[in-house]
Amino acid sequence: MKLHWIISLIFTVLILGVGAYGFYFIYDHVPKQLDAPSSILAYDDEESDQFVEGETRELTEIIHDTQKLVVKIETEDGSIGSGFLYNDMGDIVTNAHVVAGVNNVTVTTADSRQLYGTVIGISDTIDIALVRVDDLAGTDPLPISNTKAEIGEEVLALGSPFGLDNTVTTGIISGLDRDLDLPPYYYEGLYQISAPIAPGNSGGPLVYSATGEVIGINSAAADQGSIGFSIPIIDVLGMIQGWSQSPMTALPTFDTYTTDYGYYETDYYYTDEDYALYLVEYYYDNLIYQDFLTAYSLLGSNLQTNMSYESLRNEYIHTDWISIDDIVVTNTNPLQVFSIITKEQYSNNTTSYEKYKVTHTIGYENDHLKILTEQKERIN
């Protein structure tokens, strides 16, 4: 329907601004009047089940599904980059420059879990490395394309998913077989893309916009920032598979290496308030997409005891839209996030709007950040 197409287009624009929205903190009292909502599209279960591998899917769903499998990688010396889940053994593909000189890293997932990873493979000539995260074993990975991209194909460059790092840029394949010499690495046969390598994208996946299949590893950006370069994953699959099957027993020594490649790494350290705000926004995001399993996994054990998965699903199954009209985090112990949301409900051919004031308490449970309590008050 034309209306559905327009709504989808609006949301596509909105979701690409998600990374910037993370910086928006509100410190005044929550407004009593509802401003014009910036709504977000949700997909129902029946529609989601119709998508199969290789089939063209909604851009917003591609972004959501891919971001869940993109991680933030940090080392003790402060290097920050991205990676993505390559297989069901918990192996993460990233750039070698992100993890050069270290054996162990911290990996942060989209649902705010901080896990430990071990570098099991790294090249000292090609900017590729593999990190194994045992806690991610058994998780379905991103699909990998077995064909080379062509000029003009539409792509997405994604970066680390955690809160303010969240970056998604759209573009096309604008060049093939590009070579770059950025010691100690030599880049050969790169894809040139019109999507710049934004902060957090280094090591993240380049995927087809239509299917979500990984075609490259984002690796470098031109000085002017208007184009980026990506290593075709089909060219390094043999190396990655070899490390996965036979992890390196000794990692190479890097006498000289640098992150000054035009990668836009950041040394910003996020606060607990940042993490709490992100977690609540990510919770709403999953409810919007009706990804109820992921949303439910963000809840603490006591909250899950008081609220079953079925009750959460039943509450939001007929929700077409959710608008976050206001949101603020308080520097208290435990942290609290206050939000005003508007739900657009559609049931029995009738659309209704419900406005709520919601309070979430955020804290750590088994070293993982969780939503510990939820209080909701209807205000219209």
Coordinates of C-alpha atoms in Angstrom, one line a residue:
M1 CA 0.0 0.0 0.0
K2 CA 1.2 3.5 -0.7
L3 CA 0.8 4.6 2.9
H4 CA 2.9 1.6 4.2
W5 CA 5.6 2.5 1.7
I6 CA 5.7 6.1 2.8
I7 CA 5.8 5.1 6.5
S8 CA 8.7 2.7 5.7
L9 CA 10.6 5.5 3.9
I10 CA 10.1 7.8 6.8
F11 CA 11.5 5.2 9.3
T12 CA 14.4 4.4 7.1
V13 CA 15.5 8.1 7.4
L14 CA 14.9 8.0 11.2
I15 CA 16.9 4.9 12.0
L16 CA 20.0 6.2 10.3
G17 CA 19.9 9.0 12.9
V18 CA 19.9 6.6 15.8
G19 CA 23.7 7.1 16.5
A20 CA 23.3 10.9 16.8
Y21 CA 20.2 10.5 19.0
G22 CA 22.2 8.7 21.6
F23 CA 23.9 12.1 22.4
Y24 CA 20.6 13.7 23.1
F25 CA 20.1 14.0 26.9
I26 CA 17.1 15.8 28.3
Y27 CA 17.5 17.4 31.7
D28 CA 14.2 19.4 32.1
H29 CA 11.0 17.9 33.4
V30 CA 9.1 15.6 31.1
P31 CA 6.7 17.6 29.0
K32 CA 3.0 17.5 29.8
Q33 CA 1.9 17.9 26.2
L34 CA 2.7 15.5 23.5
D35 CA 4.8 16.9 20.7
A36 CA 4.5 15.6 17.2
P37 CA 5.7 12.0 17.5
S38 CA 8.7 10.7 15.6
S39 CA 7.3 7.2 15.2
I40 CA 9.1 4.0 14.4
L41 CA 7.8 1.2 12.3
A42 CA 7.2 -2.3 13.7
Y43 CA 6.9 -5.6 11.9
D44 CA 4.5 -8.3 13.0
D45 CA 5.6 -11.9 13.4
E46 CA 3.8 -13.1 10.3
E47 CA 5.6 -10.7 8.0
S48 CA 9.0 -11.4 9.6
D49 CA 8.5 -15.2 9.0
Q50 CA 8.0 -14.6 5.3
F51 CA 11.6 -13.4 4.8
V52 CA 14.0 -16.0 3.5
E53 CA 17.7 -15.9 2.6
G54 CA 18.4 -14.0 -0.6
E55 CA 15.0 -12.4 -0.6
T56 CA 14.7 -8.6 -0.7
R57 CA 13.7 -7.4 2.8
E58 CA 12.8 -4.0 4.3
L59 CA 15.9 -1.9 4.8
T60 CA 15.0 -1.2 8.4
E61 CA 14.8 -4.9 9.2
I62 CA 18.2 -5.5 7.6
I63 CA 19.7 -2.8 9.8
H64 CA 18.1 -4.2 13.0
D65 CA 19.0 -7.8 12.4
T66 CA 22.6 -7.0 11.4
Q67 CA 23.2 -4.7 14.3
K68 CA 22.4 -7.4 16.7
L69 CA 25.4 -9.4 15.5
V70 CA 27.8 -6.4 15.3
V71 CA 30.0 -5.9 18.4
K72 CA 32.3 -3.3 19.9
I73 CA 35.9 -4.5 20.5
E74 CA 38.1 -2.8 23.1
T75 CA 41.7 -3.5 24.1
E76 CA 43.5 -2.6 27.3
D77 CA 45.6 0.0 25.5
G78 CA 42.4 1.9 24.4
S79 CA 42.0 0.7 20.8
I80 CA 38.4 0.6 19.8
G81 CA 36.8 -1.0 16.8
S82 CA 34.0 -3.2 15.5
G83 CA 33.6 -6.8 14.5
F84 CA 30.8 -9.1 13.5
L85 CA 29.8 -12.7 14.2
Y86 CA 31.1 -14.9 11.5
N87 CA 30.1 -18.4 12.6
D88 CA 28.3 -20.3 15.4
M89 CA 31.5 -21.0 17.2
G90 CA 31.5 -17.4 18.5
D91 CA 34.2 -16.2 16.1
I92 CA 34.3 -12.5 15.4
V93 CA 35.9 -11.0 12.3
T94 CA 37.6 -7.6 12.7
N95 CA 40.5 -5.6 11.5
A96 CA 44.0 -6.6 12.5
H97 CA 44.9 -3.1 13.5
V98 CA 42.1 -3.1 16.1
V99 CA 43.6 -6.0 18.1
A100 CA 47.3 -5.9 17.0
G101 CA 49.7 -6.5 19.9
V102 CA 47.2 -8.1 22.3
N103 CA 45.9 -11.5 23.1
N104 CA 42.6 -10.7 24.8
V105 CA 39.9 -8.2 24.3
T106 CA 36.6 -7.0 25.7
V107 CA 33.6 -7.5 23.4
T108 CA 30.4 -5.5 24.0
T109 CA 27.2 -6.9 22.3
A110 CA 24.1 -5.0 21.2
D111 CA 22.3 -6.1 24.3
S112 CA 25.0 -4.5 26.5
R113 CA 26.7 -7.7 27.6
Q114 CA 30.5 -7.3 28.1
L115 CA 32.2 -10.6 27.2
Y116 CA 35.8 -11.7 26.9
G117 CA 37.4 -12.7 23.6
T118 CA 40.7 -14.2 22.6
V119 CA 42.6 -13.4 19.4
I120 CA 42.9 -16.7 17.6
G121 CA 44.2 -15.4 14.2
I122 CA 45.8 -12.3 12.9
S123 CA 47.7 -11.3 9.8
D124 CA 50.7 -9.0 9.8
T125 CA 50.2 -8.1 6.1
I126 CA 46.4 -8.1 5.6
D127 CA 44.3 -6.1 8.0
I128 CA 42.2 -9.1 9.1
A129 CA 41.9 -10.8 12.5
L130 CA 39.7 -13.3 14.2
V131 CA 38.5 -13.2 17.8
R132 CA 36.8 -16.1 19.6
V133 CA 34.1 -15.3 22.2
D134 CA 33.1 -18.6 23.8
D135 CA 29.9 -17.0 25.3
L136 CA 28.7 -16.4 21.7
A137 CA 29.0 -20.0 20.6
G138 CA 25.7 -21.3 19.4
T139 CA 24.5 -18.0 18.1
D140 CA 23.4 -17.8 14.5
P141 CA 25.9 -15.6 12.6
L142 CA 25.5 -13.1 9.8
P143 CA 25.0 -14.6 6.4
I144 CA 28.1 -14.5 4.1
S145 CA 27.8 -13.8 0.4
N146 CA 29.7 -16.2 -1.9
T147 CA 29.8 -13.7 -4.8
K148 CA 31.7 -10.6 -5.5
A149 CA 29.9 -7.3 -5.5
E150 CA 29.4 -5.2 -8.7
I151 CA 29.6 -1.5 -9.3
G152 CA 26.3 0.2 -8.4
E153 CA 25.1 -2.3 -5.9
E154 CA 23.5 -0.7 -2.8
V155 CA 25.3 -1.5 0.5
L156 CA 25.2 -0.7 4.2
A157 CA 28.4 0.0 6.3
L158 CA 27.7 -0.9 10.0
G159 CA 29.7 -0.2 13.1
S160 CA 29.8 -1.1 16.7
P161 CA 26.3 -1.3 18.1
F162 CA 26.7 -0.1 21.6
G163 CA 24.8 3.1 22.3
L164 CA 26.6 6.2 21.0
D165 CA 28.9 4.2 18.7
N166 CA 26.0 3.0 16.7
T167 CA 26.7 3.9 13.1
V168 CA 24.9 2.9 9.9
T169 CA 25.8 4.5 6.6
T170 CA 24.2 3.8 3.2
G171 CA 26.0 3.9 -0.2
I172 CA 26.8 2.0 -3.3
I173 CA 29.8 0.1 -4.6
S174 CA 31.6 2.9 -6.5
G175 CA 34.8 1.1 -7.5
L176 CA 36.5 -2.3 -7.6
D177 CA 40.0 -3.6 -7.2
R178 CA 41.4 -0.5 -5.4
D179 CA 44.8 -0.8 -3.8
L180 CA 46.2 1.1 -0.7
D181 CA 49.5 0.9 1.0
L182 CA 49.1 1.8 4.7
P183 CA 52.1 0.2 6.5
P184 CA 52.3 -2.3 8.0
Y185 CA 49.3 -3.4 5.9
Y186 CA 48.9 -3.5 2.1
Y187 CA 45.3 -3.4 0.9
E188 CA 44.7 -5.1 -2.4
G189 CA 41.5 -5.5 -4.5
L190 CA 39.3 -3.4 -2.2
Y191 CA 35.8 -2.3 -2.8
Q192 CA 35.4 1.4 -3.0
I193 CA 32.2 2.5 -1.4
S194 CA 30.3 5.8 -1.3
A195 CA 29.5 5.1 2.4
P196 CA 32.2 6.7 4.5
I197 CA 33.8 4.7 7.3
A198 CA 32.3 6.6 10.2
P199 CA 33.3 6.3 13.8
G200 CA 33.0 2.8 15.0
N201 CA 32.7 1.2 11.6
S202 CA 36.3 0.0 11.3
G203 CA 36.1 -3.8 11.4
G204 CA 32.4 -3.8 10.9
P205 CA 30.5 -5.5 8.1
L206 CA 29.7 -4.2 4.7
V207 CA 26.4 -5.9 3.7
Y208 CA 24.0 -5.9 0.8
S209 CA 21.1 -3.5 1.4
A210 CA 18.6 -6.0 -0.1
T211 CA 19.6 -9.2 1.7
G212 CA 21.9 -8.4 4.7
E213 CA 24.6 -10.7 3.4
V214 CA 28.1 -9.7 4.3
I215 CA 30.3 -8.9 1.3
G216 CA 33.2 -7.0 3.0
I217 CA 35.0 -5.9 6.1
N218 CA 35.1 -2.1 6.5
S219 CA 38.7 -1.1 6.8
A220 CA 39.7 2.4 5.6
A221 CA 38.4 5.8 4.8
A222 CA 39.6 8.5 2.4
D223 CA 40.9 11.7 3.9
Q224 CA 38.0 13.7 2.6
G225 CA 35.6 11.3 4.4
S226 CA 33.2 10.9 1.4
I227 CA 34.3 7.4 0.4
G228 CA 35.4 4.3 2.2
F229 CA 37.1 1.1 1.4
S230 CA 36.2 -2.5 2.3
I231 CA 38.1 -5.8 2.1
P232 CA 36.0 -8.3 0.0
I233 CA 35.3 -11.1 2.4
I234 CA 35.4 -13.7 -0.3
D235 CA 39.1 -12.9 -0.7
V236 CA 40.0 -13.7 2.9
L237 CA 37.5 -16.5 3.7
G238 CA 40.2 -19.1 3.4
M239 CA 42.4 -17.3 5.9
I240 CA 39.5 -16.8 8.3
Q241 CA 38.3 -20.4 8.0
G242 CA 41.9 -21.7 8.6
W243 CA 42.1 -19.7 11.9
S244 CA 38.7 -20.9 13.0
Q245 CA 39.6 -24.5 12.4
S246 CA 43.2 -24.3 13.7
P247 CA 43.7 -21.3 16.0
M248 CA 47.2 -19.8 16.0
T249 CA 49.3 -20.9 18.9
A250 CA 51.6 -17.9 18.7
L251 CA 50.6 -14.4 17.5
P252 CA 52.9 -12.3 15.3
T253 CA 54.8 -9.5 16.9
F254 CA 54.0 -6.0 15.6
D255 CA 57.1 -3.8 15.8
T256 CA 55.2 -0.9 14.3
Y257 CA 51.6 -0.5 13.8
T258 CA 49.2 2.4 13.9
T259 CA 45.6 3.3 14.0
D260 CA 46.2 6.5 12.0
Y261 CA 44.8 5.1 8.8
G262 CA 42.0 7.5 8.3
Y263 CA 40.0 5.3 10.7
Y264 CA 37.9 7.4 13.0
E265 CA 38.5 5.7 16.3
T266 CA 37.4 7.4 19.5
D267 CA 38.8 7.6 22.9
Y268 CA 35.5 8.6 24.5
Y269 CA 34.7 6.6 27.6
Y270 CA 31.0 6.0 28.2
T271 CA 29.5 6.4 31.6
D272 CA 27.0 4.2 33.3
E273 CA 24.3 6.8 32.5
D274 CA 25.1 6.4 28.8
Y275 CA 24.8 2.7 29.1
A276 CA 21.5 2.9 31.0
L277 CA 20.0 5.3 28.4
Y278 CA 21.1 3.0 25.6
L279 CA 19.7 -0.1 27.2
V280 CA 16.2 1.4 27.5
E281 CA 16.3 2.7 24.0
Y282 CA 17.4 -0.7 22.7
Y283 CA 14.6 -2.3 24.7
Y284 CA 12.0 -0.1 23.0
D285 CA 13.7 -0.7 19.7
N286 CA 13.2 -4.5 20.0
L287 CA 9.6 -4.0 21.0
I288 CA 9.1 -1.8 18.0
Y289 CA 10.4 -4.6 15.7
Q290 CA 8.4 -7.2 17.8
D291 CA 11.7 -9.0 18.6
F292 CA 10.2 -10.0 21.9
L293 CA 12.8 -12.6 22.7
T294 CA 15.6 -10.1 22.6
A295 CA 13.5 -7.5 24.5
Y296 CA 12.7 -10.1 27.2
S297 CA 16.4 -11.0 27.5
L298 CA 17.2 -7.5 28.6
L299 CA 15.1 -7.9 31.7
G300 CA 16.6 -8.9 35.1
S301 CA 15.6 -12.2 36.7
N302 CA 13.2 -10.7 39.2
L303 CA 11.4 -8.7 36.6
Q304 CA 11.2 -11.8 34.4
T305 CA 9.6 -13.6 37.4
N306 CA 7.0 -11.0 37.7
M307 CA 6.4 -10.5 34.0
S308 CA 6.3 -13.6 31.7
Y309 CA 7.4 -13.6 28.1
E310 CA 3.8 -14.3 27.1
S311 CA 2.6 -11.2 28.9
L312 CA 5.2 -9.0 27.3
R313 CA 4.4 -10.3 23.9
N314 CA 0.7 -10.0 24.4
E315 CA 1.0 -6.4 25.5
Y316 CA 2.9 -5.3 22.4
I317 CA 1.7 -7.7 19.7
H318 CA -0.8 -5.2 18.4
T319 CA 1.5 -2.2 18.7
D320 CA 2.2 -0.7 15.3
W321 CA 4.2 2.3 16.5
I322 CA 6.1 3.4 19.5
S323 CA 7.3 7.0 19.9
I324 CA 9.8 8.0 22.6
D325 CA 8.6 11.5 23.3
D326 CA 10.9 12.3 26.2
I327 CA 13.7 10.4 28.0
V328 CA 16.1 11.3 30.8
V329 CA 18.5 9.3 33.0
T330 CA 19.3 10.2 36.6
N331 CA 22.7 9.9 38.3
T332 CA 21.4 7.8 41.2
N333 CA 22.2 4.5 42.7
P334 CA 20.6 2.5 41.2
L335 CA 20.3 4.4 37.9
Q336 CA 16.8 5.3 36.8
V337 CA 15.6 6.1 33.3
F338 CA 12.3 8.1 33.0
S339 CA 10.6 8.2 29.6
I340 CA 7.3 9.3 28.0
I341 CA 6.2 6.9 25.3
T342 CA 3.2 6.8 22.9
K343 CA 1.9 3.5 21.6
E344 CA -0.1 3.3 18.5
Q345 CA -2.3 0.2 18.8
Y346 CA -4.3 -1.4 16.0
S347 CA -6.9 -4.0 16.8
N348 CA -10.3 -4.9 15.3
N349 CA -9.8 -2.3 12.5
T350 CA -9.4 0.4 15.1
T351 CA -6.4 2.6 15.8
S352 CA -5.9 4.0 19.3
Y353 CA -3.1 5.9 21.0
E354 CA -1.9 5.3 24.5
K355 CA 0.5 7.5 26.3
Y356 CA 2.6 6.3 29.3
K357 CA 5.1 7.6 31.8
V358 CA 7.6 4.8 32.4
T359 CA 10.3 4.4 35.0
H360 CA 13.1 1.8 34.5
T361 CA 15.6 0.9 37.2
I362 CA 18.9 -0.2 35.6
G363 CA 21.7 -2.2 37.3
Y364 CA 24.1 -5.1 36.9
E365 CA 23.1 -8.7 37.3
N366 CA 25.8 -11.3 36.9
D367 CA 28.1 -8.6 35.4
H368 CA 25.5 -7.8 32.7
L369 CA 23.5 -4.6 32.6
K370 CA 19.8 -5.3 32.9
I371 CA 16.5 -3.6 33.4
L372 CA 15.7 -4.5 37.0
T373 CA 12.3 -2.9 37.4
E374 CA 9.6 -1.3 35.3
Q375 CA 6.8 1.0 36.4
K376 CA 4.3 2.2 33.9
E377 CA 1.6 4.8 34.4
R378 CA -1.1 5.7 31.8
I379 CA -1.3 9.4 31.4
N380 CA -4.0 9.9 28.8

